[in-house]
Structures are given as structure tokens and as C-alpha cells.
Amino acid sequence: MSHKLLIINSNSNPAATERIRTGLAPHVRPETTLTYVNAALGPQGIDTHLDVAVSAVETAKVVAAQHGQYHAYIVACGADPGLDVCRQIVDEPVIGIAEAAMLMACTLGYKFSILTTLEAEIPGVEELVARYGLTARLASVRAIEMSTAELGQREAVAQRLAEGARLAVREDRAEVIVLTGSVMVGLEAQISETAQVPTLAGLVCAYHLAEALMAYGLKTSRAYKYRQLKKHDQLLGYDGLQAVYSQ
Amino acid sequence: MSHKLLIINSNSNPAATERIRTGLAPHVRPETTLTYVNAALGPQGIDTHLDVAVSAVETAKVVAAQHGQYHAYIVACGADPGLDVCRQIVDEPVIGIAEAAMLMACTLGYKFSILTTLEAEIPGVEELVARYGLTARLASVRAIEMSTAELGQREAVAQRLAEGARLAVREDRAEVIVLTGSVMVGLEAQISETAQVPTLAGLVCAYHLAEALMAYGLKTSRAYKYRQLKKHDQLLGYDGLQAVYSQ
Amino acid sequence: MSHKLLIINSNSNPAATERIRTGLAPHVRPETTLTYVNAALGPQGIDTHLDVAVSAVETAKVVAAQHGQYHAYIVACGADPGLDVCRQIVDEPVIGIAEAAMLMACTLGYKFSILTTLEAEIPGVEELVARYGLTARLASVRAIEMSTAELGQREAVAQRLAEGARLAVREDRAEVIVLTGSVMVGLEAQISETAQVPTLAGLVCAYHLAEALMAYGLKTSRAYKYRQLKKHDQLLGYDGLQAVYSQ
Amino acid sequence: MSHKLLIINSNSNPAATERIRTGLAPHVRPETTLTYVNAALGPQGIDTHLDVAVSAVETAKVVAAQHGQYHAYIVACGADPGLDVCRQIVDEPVIGIAEAAMLMACTLGYKFSILTTLEAEIPGVEELVARYGLTARLASVRAIEMSTAELGQREAVAQRLAEGARLAVREDRAEVIVLTGSVMVGLEAQISETAQVPTLAGLVCAYHLAEALMAYGLKTSRAYKYRQLKKHDQLLGYDGLQAVYSQ
Amino acid sequence: MSHKLLIINSNSNPAATERIRTGLAPHVRPETTLTYVNAALGPQGIDTHLDVAVSAVETAKVVAAQHGQYHAYIVACGADPGLDVCRQIVDEPVIGIAEAAMLMACTLGYKFSILTTLEAEIPGVEELVARYGLTARLASVRAIEMSTAELGQREAVAQRLAEGARLAVREDRAEVIVLTGSVMVGLEAQISETAQVPTLAGLVCAYHLAEALMAYGLKTSRAYKYRQLKKHDQLLGYDGLQAVYSQ
Amino acid sequence: MSHKLLIINSNSNPAATERIRTGLAPHVRPETTLTYVNAALGPQGIDTHLDVAVSAVETAKVVAAQHGQYHAYIVACGADPGLDVCRQIVDEPVIGIAEAAMLMACTLGYKFSILTTLEAEIPGVEELVARYGLTARLASVRAIEMSTAELGQREAVAQRLAEGARLAVREDRAEVIVLTGSVMVGLEAQISETAQVPTLAGLVCAYHLAEALMAYGLKTSRAYKYRQLKKHDQLLGYDGLQAVYSQ
């Protein structure tokens, strides 16, 4: 069956969207059509709590606007911004790349380590893991101390990730390495070679997991957490999202 | 000392702001100056994941705009939207009303129950409690099955809350009742009388906790989770928040 | 790419293998070749701790014998018998159907309930969930009180499962239903209709997850838990497994 | 409103009581009247499990004797001895300084570290944190390896605490430092300067939290854990506590 | 080998000591000498937090006075009062009857339920279980709503315990029943017959566990938690415990 | 009373059985009769997941064959293979040596460390501790990096264990050392002397715990987890275990 899948780069940087497209392209099944879009507004890289909050709304705007046109949606940012919001909006599966990588890592080893950009983000990543109920599977979160603005320096990023992975295996007993940053895709082989353990790019995991969910024909649950609610108020200043209230 | 405190109603409904002001007024120390403001945009009541996400950004806008003019900030919405965002923006303490109520409840009994509006919000409240690391202290979360739009029906709200509290004590072994909804303030006495346990309005707890933090002269930590980061990008479409990047 | 996948029915009952084949068939991609095999020896249905232990060894025998001929292996029994053993033996991914269903359920709702056969198995299932680190995501485990020997009574099984699912949603706040029993495949739609939440057959989830892992070209980690060990002893009475020692 | 607050130094050392009075004085609101008292009997410093147990009883004696004369009570010892006992005796809030510091720390950062006196006390402090349900918020407990008898060496204590705080931030990722020892009050600024994170003296936190609870008019819950029980027995040898039985 | 064992009834009621002696007598090995003693002072039954605190000190007094004369000590009260204190005082094993019963129950089933006297004690029992790190093994705590003063009504106690056990098995999925109250010894058979699961009296478990520890020649660890500390202060008003400081 | 106890060496190596017999002999009460037997088939040392799985079945075969002839059974292998299986088969207590050591260690200190053979086994040991619900009591698991085949080098083993114990105390804050390997028995004194904390051989703990359970006359619970199930199928190829189905 032919599936249509929307890949949402939660930041507003088209260059990052291109890197995502390039990185994911080799993995895409011929019968699946992928559309790449980035947030119209918001940050160009997602580094701070503010960035996460704004991009959550911007991601929701994209999903709400494209409603009904895709078989699944991927939120292509390592903080999984707006994941819960989107799941309440559309019926089709919405996959976060951090979540997808963690779930898939669980099948390849007992403990995984996550590599992120800045040390200041480590508590946020740990909270994400806890929110997904996967703390028992986490070996560690390590930062490469480069902001998203520096992620274009491909070779430096790769080296720092490889070194972080090596330390995670040796010192934290990681068995699998998870790269949640969407633009880290394509570096898995180099990191695996250094660290000698499987390395997963969240973006690729999310893609394959989306294929799995689409193939099985699954939809998001409407009980409890993602139950929809008809509202009659006005969502001031967020016209693009107003329609969500009357679904 | 004379303190200035900003109370942010995270929704865009001035009537709710008024109810918050009226409810909190009897508790305010004469030497403290409170300013009440609601979000300029966004939802009029916070019911869905989308509402929480949008109001997080709108709350951050308020805090960023008022930066440096207050000794503390209170996010007056039971979902504590944007709490982490605001803490990274301003140095002065930022208090969420759900968090404040839970912390204060811990000193009055071992287990507390939280009363919320809709059953669909229970998983979100449980996640909030888990995020604050307080799951061991939670007896239960119970919903009164009224949306924020119906919260104006004061007497019905009070009765449902009292009944929920009574059941929480009897069936879930709650020792303290926590009301996180900001407009539930003022109903504590009626609920306590029915349930025969202390009942805390998050809004009042947040106010008193803010006084405590201001009196002690405390500031938010800048290590790890709330470390600030200078950014040189543009935050497209969010002009009011752009200044945060260059702090 | 054309993948070869081995589906191992961990019990020795060829009729169950046929039901598995029939149930999974509609889900299989045309370019993937599935081979179905059951344990040569051991129990005909897996009900007791002894059954799980014996079928773990028998499952390992199958995997060891087929070593190198497949791109992935699925252990098609709801107790995931021998999963760790098989992962240490072969390099290619080995997927358990209980594990796969739980991981996939995590993307569709916050809490899932698992339906199993006998009440005596509930503690075992809870231990499995805990071992996978997913206790926080578990709403409940419910039993239909039918042994594996009775699972051929298709309509009765379906009705009991549907009723169990309905109760799990209403009383345990389940948002997704997980069927771990391999022969429960094919009943998802009927159960979903009753319980009004997504219902996942572990077998189908495992298949799609295996496709995802194969497509990404992933292998089991050889660090720590699944590190292989060359041994020079004799594995008395288990000739078919002796070769594992010298890998 | 004018509040009367009793500060109980749980050890029998009047010099320590004086240090507590001196340390807390600068923080006290003019309209609040504080009375300082130490245990009549028991240890002069609280170092061992025996010291904690004896001072729990002595603290309870003080509270029972002063019953009804104060709006709140503070147990001014870092082990919070007798906290549960006192809460069951008097209706007004009873605050422990360790508990207060932990709760307040939760609003300033995600993880806090606690500095204590002797390494042998670390397990006890960890148990206290676990009992309060706050283990997820704990970065570490570190000891300065000085017994209470040495705490008079003010400068040495300050230096060891500052060094412990610095290490807690750097190696344990602490975002806030908690000083539970009552006589550590007054050293916060020096420690904060070294460690560059907020530093909280439990004693000051307890005072401000007591103000908050008094201002809100809260009382301890009488459901479950702190339910009172009329007894008709004799409490042999503890005449000062006999009256508690007939409350 | 001939062992000498001290059984300390932590309350001051000699009648209870007699019931303990009578209940334990049929279990004692001929070559072991048991000495029974109750607290000289303190409560006659242990119902409140105050009772637990006072009896902890009184238990410690007994142990300190008998120091060096026994091969092991049993604290024969279901709240395990003063257990940590005693372990820091004497080198020989000190066993609490609640702890012993829980540990032994772990070998007979996965989940145990604890039967206690008053509902108000349930949170305290749950805290004890959590302190021992055994929360995962706890099915429930149930109260028979009789105070210690009523425990002499043997038949009524037995019936309420049997009914509590039956409900624990049916509703809470308990597999083993734990009786922590020291005077409940002797009722195991009657309860087992009703509930159809093994029923353990903490007192008997503690005795057998003490035999096990004595036979193996084990002593309490002196690292960290139970490290002893020489003190030069005076323990005012607790002469019988002063010697502990100079051990 | 005279008890009969079966000690099952789960591997097929009679030399190991002799070392177990020699090691345990000095601890055995004269009135107790011990029978030692090893698995007829399976691995000669238990190092891999496969070894654990096979020896679980072989241990069950021994227990099933000896059914009714003993008052208790000890599974003398540090991985506790087949423990759950055996408990479902026989009514009398079945003790695992890892479990026994952990339970007994809980009475001597707060945190214990476990010493095992290979680093690859650490995740398995951690899972075992988690399965027993004792993670909160675990300081660490450390490996001596010797396979079971090398355990005959007694002096080297002792030195590595002593060094591991010393590090566990100093770096991981262990208060008690647990040796789960059955052939490590007899080395406790040497390790204790180096590490200065109590050191427990699982085998000896299991023996004494078995004596305790036998003396109290306890049987395994038949509710839930260990409920027996009559089956009418054939257990193909496992004739020795067929009888279990018709119990």
C-alpha cells in the first residue's frame, strides 16, 4: 500500500529541513511518499525551554493545517515538541523521534545512552525519558556541548558524538546509543564504529516505526489522555489552530 | 520589605483574572503589591494539550515583557504551563500553583489527592506529579467532569469538588485535598467541611510560597536545567520573546 | 529489499503454528519471506512456569539451528520465552511479541492493559513488564481464565477478551489493549469495537517491528548483556545447542 | 496578623539554641514572635541513630508541654526528629527543617544536594529523602566529616561546606544546595558564592514555610497518618507526655 | 551450638510479654536459651507515633543494658521500633519482627499483605515497607480496626485477621499473609485455613531468622549506616544509654 | 526434628558439586540430612543466558524427580535458575542462593553489593535484584572477570573477590558483600578481612534460610504466581517432567 507521511521539522530553519530530507532519503521505501515541512515560525534551532515551547505550538500548527492528508506524522526534533498536542489533534499516528529511538533501542540491548547537544538540556532529556516511563532502561545522557547553531560543523559533531558514545559504553555501561537530534542522522555508522555498539538515529527510527504503525492501520487512542474535546471558545491569535476546537 | 508580585492568568479570559484577583485578595499581605494580568492571546480556558501548549508560550510572553519589574511571578493555571520556560527567562522565583499546592500539602499529611476538571486531564496531572517527583505522595487524581467553560457555575463546582474530596478521602486514603484550578480558590472551606481534611487552593499556596521565597531572597538556579543560553538567531514571529535570546 | 524472517512458535503444537500463520498472513509485505516453525519438543501450550522454561530452551534450539539464514527472528509466544537467550546467540534482531506490543502501544496512548489467559499468569506478566522497564505505562493485566488448551474456542475467547478490554478501559483507565497470546491474532477488530480503544496483537506488532529493524539494518548489541562468550565445555544432552559455545 | 512560633532545638545544648536564634533573627518578620527552646534532656549534638531517637522523644515533650500556645512549631534539627510524633500531638503545623529545605529547593532547580556532617549519616539522610518521596529530586548527599561537636569551628565548617557544594554541582549535577544542619544557618552566602547555585538553610526555609502555613490558616490533617487516638493506658515514666493520650 | 537470644517486648506490658513467650515457646530449639524482657517504661501498647518513638528509646535501653550477653536480639513489636538504634549499639544481629516476616514471605510468593491493628497505622506500615525497599512485593496493608488494648480478645482478633486475610487474597492478590503484631502469634493456622495461603507471624520469623544469623556467625556491618561513633558529650537524663557513647 | 534437604547444583559438573558439599559441610546441623546432586545434563558452568535457561530446566527435572522426598530444596547457582519453576512444582520451600543472600544481607546493613564472575552478567544480576524488588538495597554489582571455568583457581578468585569487595565498600558505599556464586563459599572470612564488612555466601544463607522455613513448617503459596495447573497435554521430549502436569 502507498503511504503518505509528513515529516515536520519543528524549527523554522529550511536548511535543517534539507539536512533531514537528505539524511532520511536513503531509508525511504519507494512506495511511501514523504513530505517535508518546517515550522513557519519560531526558533531556528531548539536549544532552550522557550524554544521547545514555541516549537510545540508551531508543530501543532503544521499538523492542524495538514489534518487528514497523511497516514502518519513525524515530529523531527529531539525534544519531541508538541507530541501530545498533535496526538490529540489528528487521528493518525504521530511519532516523536526521541521516543521512537528509545523504543527501538529497547530491542537491541538493555540500557541505552542518549547523546544530546548541550549539558543544560540533560535534565530535560532525563525528564522526557521518565515521562515515557523508560528510566530503568537509561544508562546516561551525555552532551557534546555544541548548540544547534554549531551542528552544521559536521565533522566536529561526528567526532564529539563518537567520543561521547565511547564514554557512554565504557563508563555508563550503555549497550545502545541513541541520537535524538534530527540533524545527527547519517552519522550512525561512524559512531557505531568507534563505540562498537548499535547507534540509532531517532529520525530513522521514527520513520520505520511510522511505517509499522501505518501498515498495521493503527490510530491514536481516544480514551483519557488523547480524548478530544469540542470547545466553543475562541483561541485568540491562533487562527490556524481554531479549527481544532470544533473537530 | 515591600514586594511586587506578578500573578499571570495563563488564559486570555479577563473574567477569570477577576475571579483570581477576588479569590486571592483576602490572603494578600498589605505590604505586598500584586499585579494581575492575563495572557493577551490563546485559549479562554485551559482544557486540552493544545491549550496547555499555547498558554505556555503566552505565559512566557507576559513574563518576558515584565522582566525585572517584580520580585516573583506566579503562573496561575493548574497545569503550570510554561513554568520551566519562565524560570529560564527571569532570575526571580516563578511559582506554579499546582506545584506549590503539592509541596505545601506534603507538610500536612502523607498522601494528597488532586481534584481537576475533566477525566481526560487525569493522565496529564499524573504526569505533572511524576515530573515533580512526588508520585509517592499522590493518593489519586479525581475529575469533576466540568470543563473550564462551566467553572462559572460556582455552586455546582463546589458541590462536585466536595463530593470528589469526600471520595478521595474515603476510597483513596487522601489526607489532604489539592485544588489546582486557579478559579477554585475560595471553595476550600466548603470542601474541608465535607471531606474533613485540609483543602488547599493552589493559587493561595503559590502566593504564600512566593512570599517565602522573596523573603529569603532566593533566585532560580542557573546550573543545568535553567542555565541561560545566549542565542544569535531570530525567533520568527515571536517578537515579544526575541529579547530573551540576548539576556 | 527482500527480507527473510523466521517466526518461531515456542510451543510444539503445529495447529497453533497454523493459526499463527493464518493470523499473520494478511499483514505480510509481498517482498518479505516468512518461515514458520514450532518447537520440536516441549509443551503444546505455554501455561506454567515450567512451560515457559522448557519452551525457552526449545526456542533457543530453533534459533541456534537456523543461525545465519534469516534477517530477523520472532518469538511468537506471549511470555517471550528465551528472548534473552536468542539475542545472545544470533546477531540479527530477535523480537518477542509481548515486548513488541508494549513498545508499539506506547505510541498510541499513555497506559495499556494486557490481556492474558489465566489469572495465575498475571504476576508473570507483571514481572515481564517490569523487566522491560515499562511498569509506569501499565494500566493493568487482566486474565480471561481460559488455558491455552481452550484457546481454540475462538468465539468464546473473543468475547472474553472483548469483555476484559472493556473493563480495562473503564476500571483501569487503559488507553490501549495489548494481546500477547500469539493465537489471539485476528481478534483485534472485534475487541476494539467493544472497548473503543486501539487493540494490538503482539504477533503483528512483532512482525512490523522486525521489518523496521531489518530495514534499518540493525543488529543486537554485543556490549554487556548480550556479549557473547566462547566456552570450551560440553553442553551435555543439548547437542543442538553445543555450537553456540564456539561462535 | 501577629503569629507566635516555637523553634525547638531538638538537642539539649543551649549554645546551639543561641546559634539558631542568632542565625534566624535577621529573617524574622517584626509582627511574628519567636520563642526558642531546646530539649531539656538528651544529646548535646545529634550524630547517631540513638541521638535521633532520644531527641525525637524530647522534641515531643517540648511540643506536648507547649500545646495550644503557638500557631506553628519548627523542629530545628536536620534529622527532623519526632516530626511525625509532633504532628499527631498538636493541630498546628509542625515543620522539619530538612523537609522544608527540600520542598523549597524544588522550586529553584530540578535536583538538589544535601550537605550533612558525617558520612555515617548519609544513609539516614537518603532514607529521609525517600520517606518524603523526593528521591527523584536528589542529586546527592555529601558529608563534610565533622561531628556536631566540631560545628563550632565556624570557618572550617564553612570551607568544608563550600567545597562539598562545589563538588555536588560539578560531579553530581546539583542545581540547589540544601543545608539541613540547624547551626549551618548564616553560611548560605559564602557557599553560594563558591558553588554558584542557590544555597538554602533548612532553618530559614522552615521559618518561611511556617509563615506561609500560618498565614493560610492550615492545620495538620487528622485523616489516616496523623489521626489522633484516645488511649486509657499509662505512659510509664513519661509523665510529661501522658496528657497526649487523652487529647 | 548453644545460643542465647534476647526477646524484647518493646512495650511495658508484662502480660503482653507473657503472650509473646507462650506464642513463641513451641518454636524454640532446645539448645537455644531465650530470655524475655519488656521495656521498663513507656506505653503498654504501641498504637501512635508517640508510642513508637518512646518504645524505640526504651528498646534501646534494654539492648544497651544487656550488651554483650546475647548472640542476637529480637525487637518484638510490629513497628520495629528502635531497630536502627539497636543495630548501631550492639555488634550481634538485631532482628525486627516486621522486617523478618517480610523477608521470609518473599520466598513463598510474590506479593504479601500485612495485617495491622488500626487504619491510622497503615501509612506507617507502608513507610516501613518502603524503608526496607520492599514496596514492589507489597500487595496491601489492611487494618482490623482494633487497638492494642483490645488484642486480648483473642477470638475476635482471630476472626478479624482471618477476614482481612481472605480479602487481601481475593481483592489485593496477596499470596502470603504477614502478621506483624507480636501478640498475633499462634493465630497463623486459623488464618491460613480461611485465606488458603501461608500466614507468617513476624515473631516466629524473627526467631528463625535470628537462629540463621547466629548459626552463620554474622554481625551487623560497621560501614556507613551502622558505623559507631565515640562521643564525649553527656546524654542528659538517659544514664542507662550514656555508655553507648564510649563504646 | 530431623530435616531432609536437597542441594541442587544446577550445572552438570560433579567437581563443582563436591566443592559445594565441602563448602557447606561445616555449616550443617547434625540433625539435618543433606543430599547433594547436580544436574544430569546441561552446562558445566553457568555463564551465558543459554546456560541459565538450560540449567533452569535441568534443575526442574531434579526437583520433579525427587518430589516429596525432602523438606526443602536449594537451587545452588548464583543465577537462581528455575526457581519459579520449582516453586510451582513442589509444595516444600525452594530457596535460591542469590535470593537468600540478598534477604539476609538486608538485616546487616542498608546496601549490599553483589560480586559476580563476568561483566557480561551484571545486567542479568541487576535484573534479578529488580525482580526480587530489592533494587533500593543494591549498592552495586561488580564482576571479577573470571568465567566459571576459571573458578577452580581458588587463590586468584579470592584475591579478585576481596579487591572487588574493597572497591564496593569504598566507591559504591556497600555495607554488606554478597557472593552469589555457589563455589565462592568458604572465602567469606578472607573477603571480610579485606573489606571490613560482613560477607555472605549465598549457599550458606540459603541453607540457614531453608532451616528457618522448615522449622516454621512453611509451604509455598498456591495463590496466583505459584498456583498449580492440571494439564492434559504431552510435554514432548521431557518425560521426566511430564508428571508435573498431573499433580
PDB file of N, CA and C in Angstrom, chain A residues 184-219:
ATOM      1  N   MET A 184      21.435  14.796  13.308  1.00  0.00           N
ATOM      2  CA  MET A 184      22.541  13.866  13.551  1.00  0.00           C
ATOM      3  C   MET A 184      22.417  12.636  12.652  1.00  0.00           C
ATOM      4  N   VAL A 185      21.331  12.532  11.939  1.00  0.00           N
ATOM      5  CA  VAL A 185      21.108  11.385  11.063  1.00  0.00           C
ATOM      6  C   VAL A 185      22.241  11.297  10.031  1.00  0.00           C
ATOM      7  N   GLY A 186      22.677  10.089   9.760  1.00  0.00           N
ATOM      8  CA  GLY A 186      23.754   9.875   8.799  1.00  0.00           C
ATOM      9  C   GLY A 186      25.091   9.626   9.474  1.00  0.00           C
ATOM     10  N   LEU A 187      25.160   9.923  10.759  1.00  0.00           N
ATOM     11  CA  LEU A 187      26.429   9.733  11.481  1.00  0.00           C
ATOM     12  C   LEU A 187      26.473   8.408  12.236  1.00  0.00           C
ATOM     13  N   GLU A 188      25.424   7.629  12.147  1.00  0.00           N
ATOM     14  CA  GLU A 188      25.344   6.402  12.949  1.00  0.00           C
ATOM     15  C   GLU A 188      26.529   5.464  12.714  1.00  0.00           C
ATOM     16  N   ALA A 189      26.877   5.239  11.448  1.00  0.00           N
ATOM     17  CA  ALA A 189      27.915   4.250  11.155  1.00  0.00           C
ATOM     18  C   ALA A 189      29.239   4.648  11.796  1.00  0.00           C
ATOM     19  N   GLN A 190      29.583   5.921  11.653  1.00  0.00           N
ATOM     20  CA  GLN A 190      30.853   6.399  12.214  1.00  0.00           C
ATOM     21  C   GLN A 190      30.882   6.222  13.737  1.00  0.00           C
ATOM     22  N   ILE A 191      29.765   6.520  14.371  1.00  0.00           N
ATOM     23  CA  ILE A 191      29.703   6.396  15.827  1.00  0.00           C
ATOM     24  C   ILE A 191      29.746   4.929  16.247  1.00  0.00           C
ATOM     25  N   SER A 192      29.003   4.104  15.549  1.00  0.00           N
ATOM     26  CA  SER A 192      28.998   2.672  15.855  1.00  0.00           C
ATOM     27  C   SER A 192      30.395   2.086  15.748  1.00  0.00           C
ATOM     28  N   GLU A 193      31.121   2.552  14.757  1.00  0.00           N
ATOM     29  CA  GLU A 193      32.468   2.007  14.566  1.00  0.00           C
ATOM     30  C   GLU A 193      33.359   2.359  15.754  1.00  0.00           C
ATOM     31  N   THR A 194      33.219   3.564  16.253  1.00  0.00           N
ATOM     32  CA  THR A 194      34.023   3.971  17.411  1.00  0.00           C
ATOM     33  C   THR A 194      33.564   3.269  18.688  1.00  0.00           C
ATOM     34  N   ALA A 195      32.273   3.263  18.901  1.00  0.00           N
ATOM     35  CA  ALA A 195      31.753   2.794  20.194  1.00  0.00           C
ATOM     36  C   ALA A 195      31.481   1.300  20.214  1.00  0.00           C
ATOM     37  N   GLN A 196      31.446   0.696  19.014  1.00  0.00           N
ATOM     38  CA  GLN A 196      31.236  -0.753  18.914  1.00  0.00           C
ATOM     39  C   GLN A 196      29.904  -1.211  19.509  1.00  0.00           C
ATOM     40  N   VAL A 197      28.902  -0.375  19.394  1.00  0.00           N
ATOM     41  CA  VAL A 197      27.535  -0.781  19.752  1.00  0.00           C
ATOM     42  C   VAL A 197      26.587  -0.176  18.722  1.00  0.00           C
ATOM     43  N   PRO A 198      25.377  -0.727  18.603  1.00  0.00           N
ATOM     44  CA  PRO A 198      24.421  -0.152  17.658  1.00  0.00           C
ATOM     45  C   PRO A 198      24.121   1.302  17.990  1.00  0.00           C
ATOM     46  N   THR A 199      24.037   2.124  16.960  1.00  0.00           N
ATOM     47  CA  THR A 199      23.736   3.544  17.132  1.00  0.00           C
ATOM     48  C   THR A 199      22.500   3.864  16.303  1.00  0.00           C
ATOM     49  N   LEU A 200      21.521   4.493  16.955  1.00  0.00           N
ATOM     50  CA  LEU A 200      20.234   4.731  16.296  1.00  0.00           C
ATOM     51  C   LEU A 200      19.968   6.228  16.136  1.00  0.00           C
ATOM     52  N   ALA A 201      19.667   6.624  14.926  1.00  0.00           N
ATOM     53  CA  ALA A 201      19.209   7.994  14.704  1.00  0.00           C
ATOM     54  C   ALA A 201      17.700   8.016  14.914  1.00  0.00           C
ATOM     55  N   GLY A 202      17.253   8.877  15.796  1.00  0.00           N
ATOM     56  CA  GLY A 202      15.835   8.934  16.115  1.00  0.00           C
ATOM     57  C   GLY A 202      14.978   9.127  14.871  1.00  0.00           C
ATOM     58  N   LEU A 203      15.458   9.925  13.954  1.00  0.00           N
ATOM     59  CA  LEU A 203      14.688  10.223  12.747  1.00  0.00           C
ATOM     60  C   LEU A 203      14.392   8.947  11.958  1.00  0.00           C
ATOM     61  N   VAL A 204      15.400   8.124  11.797  1.00  0.00           N
ATOM     62  CA  VAL A 204      15.218   6.890  11.027  1.00  0.00           C
ATOM     63  C   VAL A 204      14.304   5.925  11.798  1.00  0.00           C
ATOM     64  N   CYS A 205      14.506   5.861  13.095  1.00  0.00           N
ATOM     65  CA  CYS A 205      13.628   5.008  13.910  1.00  0.00           C
ATOM     66  C   CYS A 205      12.177   5.449  13.790  1.00  0.00           C
ATOM     67  N   ALA A 206      11.962   6.755  13.846  1.00  0.00           N
ATOM     68  CA  ALA A 206      10.600   7.268  13.752  1.00  0.00           C
ATOM     69  C   ALA A 206       9.990   6.925  12.406  1.00  0.00           C
ATOM     70  N   TYR A 207      10.803   7.049  11.367  1.00  0.00           N
ATOM     71  CA  TYR A 207      10.283   6.704  10.044  1.00  0.00           C
ATOM     72  C   TYR A 207       9.836   5.242  10.003  1.00  0.00           C
ATOM     73  N   HIS A 208      10.711   4.345  10.440  1.00  0.00           N
ATOM     74  CA  HIS A 208      10.375   2.924  10.357  1.00  0.00           C
ATOM     75  C   HIS A 208       9.221   2.571  11.296  1.00  0.00           C
ATOM     76  N   LEU A 209       9.172   3.209  12.428  1.00  0.00           N
ATOM     77  CA  LEU A 209       8.074   2.950  13.354  1.00  0.00           C
ATOM     78  C   LEU A 209       6.756   3.457  12.757  1.00  0.00           C
ATOM     79  N   ALA A 210       6.821   4.579  12.076  1.00  0.00           N
ATOM     80  CA  ALA A 210       5.623   5.095  11.405  1.00  0.00           C
ATOM     81  C   ALA A 210       5.152   4.114  10.342  1.00  0.00           C
ATOM     82  N   GLU A 211       6.090   3.565   9.592  1.00  0.00           N
ATOM     83  CA  GLU A 211       5.714   2.549   8.598  1.00  0.00           C
ATOM     84  C   GLU A 211       5.008   1.379   9.289  1.00  0.00           C
ATOM     85  N   ALA A 212       5.550   0.965  10.418  1.00  0.00           N
ATOM     86  CA  ALA A 212       4.973  -0.160  11.150  1.00  0.00           C
ATOM     87  C   ALA A 212       3.545   0.155  11.597  1.00  0.00           C
ATOM     88  N   LEU A 213       3.348   1.344  12.136  1.00  0.00           N
ATOM     89  CA  LEU A 213       2.018   1.717  12.627  1.00  0.00           C
ATOM     90  C   LEU A 213       1.037   1.886  11.478  1.00  0.00           C
ATOM     91  N   MET A 214       1.510   2.471  10.372  1.00  0.00           N
ATOM     92  CA  MET A 214       0.633   2.637   9.208  1.00  0.00           C
ATOM     93  C   MET A 214       0.265   1.279   8.627  1.00  0.00           C
ATOM     94  N   ALA A 215       1.257   0.396   8.526  1.00  0.00           N
ATOM     95  CA  ALA A 215       0.991  -0.914   7.940  1.00  0.00           C
ATOM     96  C   ALA A 215      -0.057  -1.666   8.761  1.00  0.00           C
ATOM     97  N   TYR A 216      -0.010  -1.493  10.055  1.00  0.00           N
ATOM     98  CA  TYR A 216      -0.961  -2.199  10.936  1.00  0.00           C
ATOM     99  C   TYR A 216      -2.289  -1.435  10.997  1.00  0.00           C
ATOM    100  N   GLY A 217      -2.313  -0.231  10.437  1.00  0.00           N
ATOM    101  CA  GLY A 217      -3.567   0.524  10.393  1.00  0.00           C
ATOM    102  C   GLY A 217      -3.981   1.084  11.737  1.00  0.00           C
ATOM    103  N   LEU A 218      -3.040   1.390  12.581  1.00  0.00           N
ATOM    104  CA  LEU A 218      -3.377   1.842  13.936  1.00  0.00           C
ATOM    105  C   LEU A 218      -3.643   3.342  14.004  1.00  0.00           C
ATOM    106  N   LYS A 219      -4.484   3.709  14.949  1.00  0.00           N
ATOM    107  CA  LYS A 219      -4.805   5.110  15.218  1.00  0.00           C
ATOM    108  C   LYS A 219      -4.539   5.400  16.685  1.00  0.00           C
TER     109      LYS A 219
END
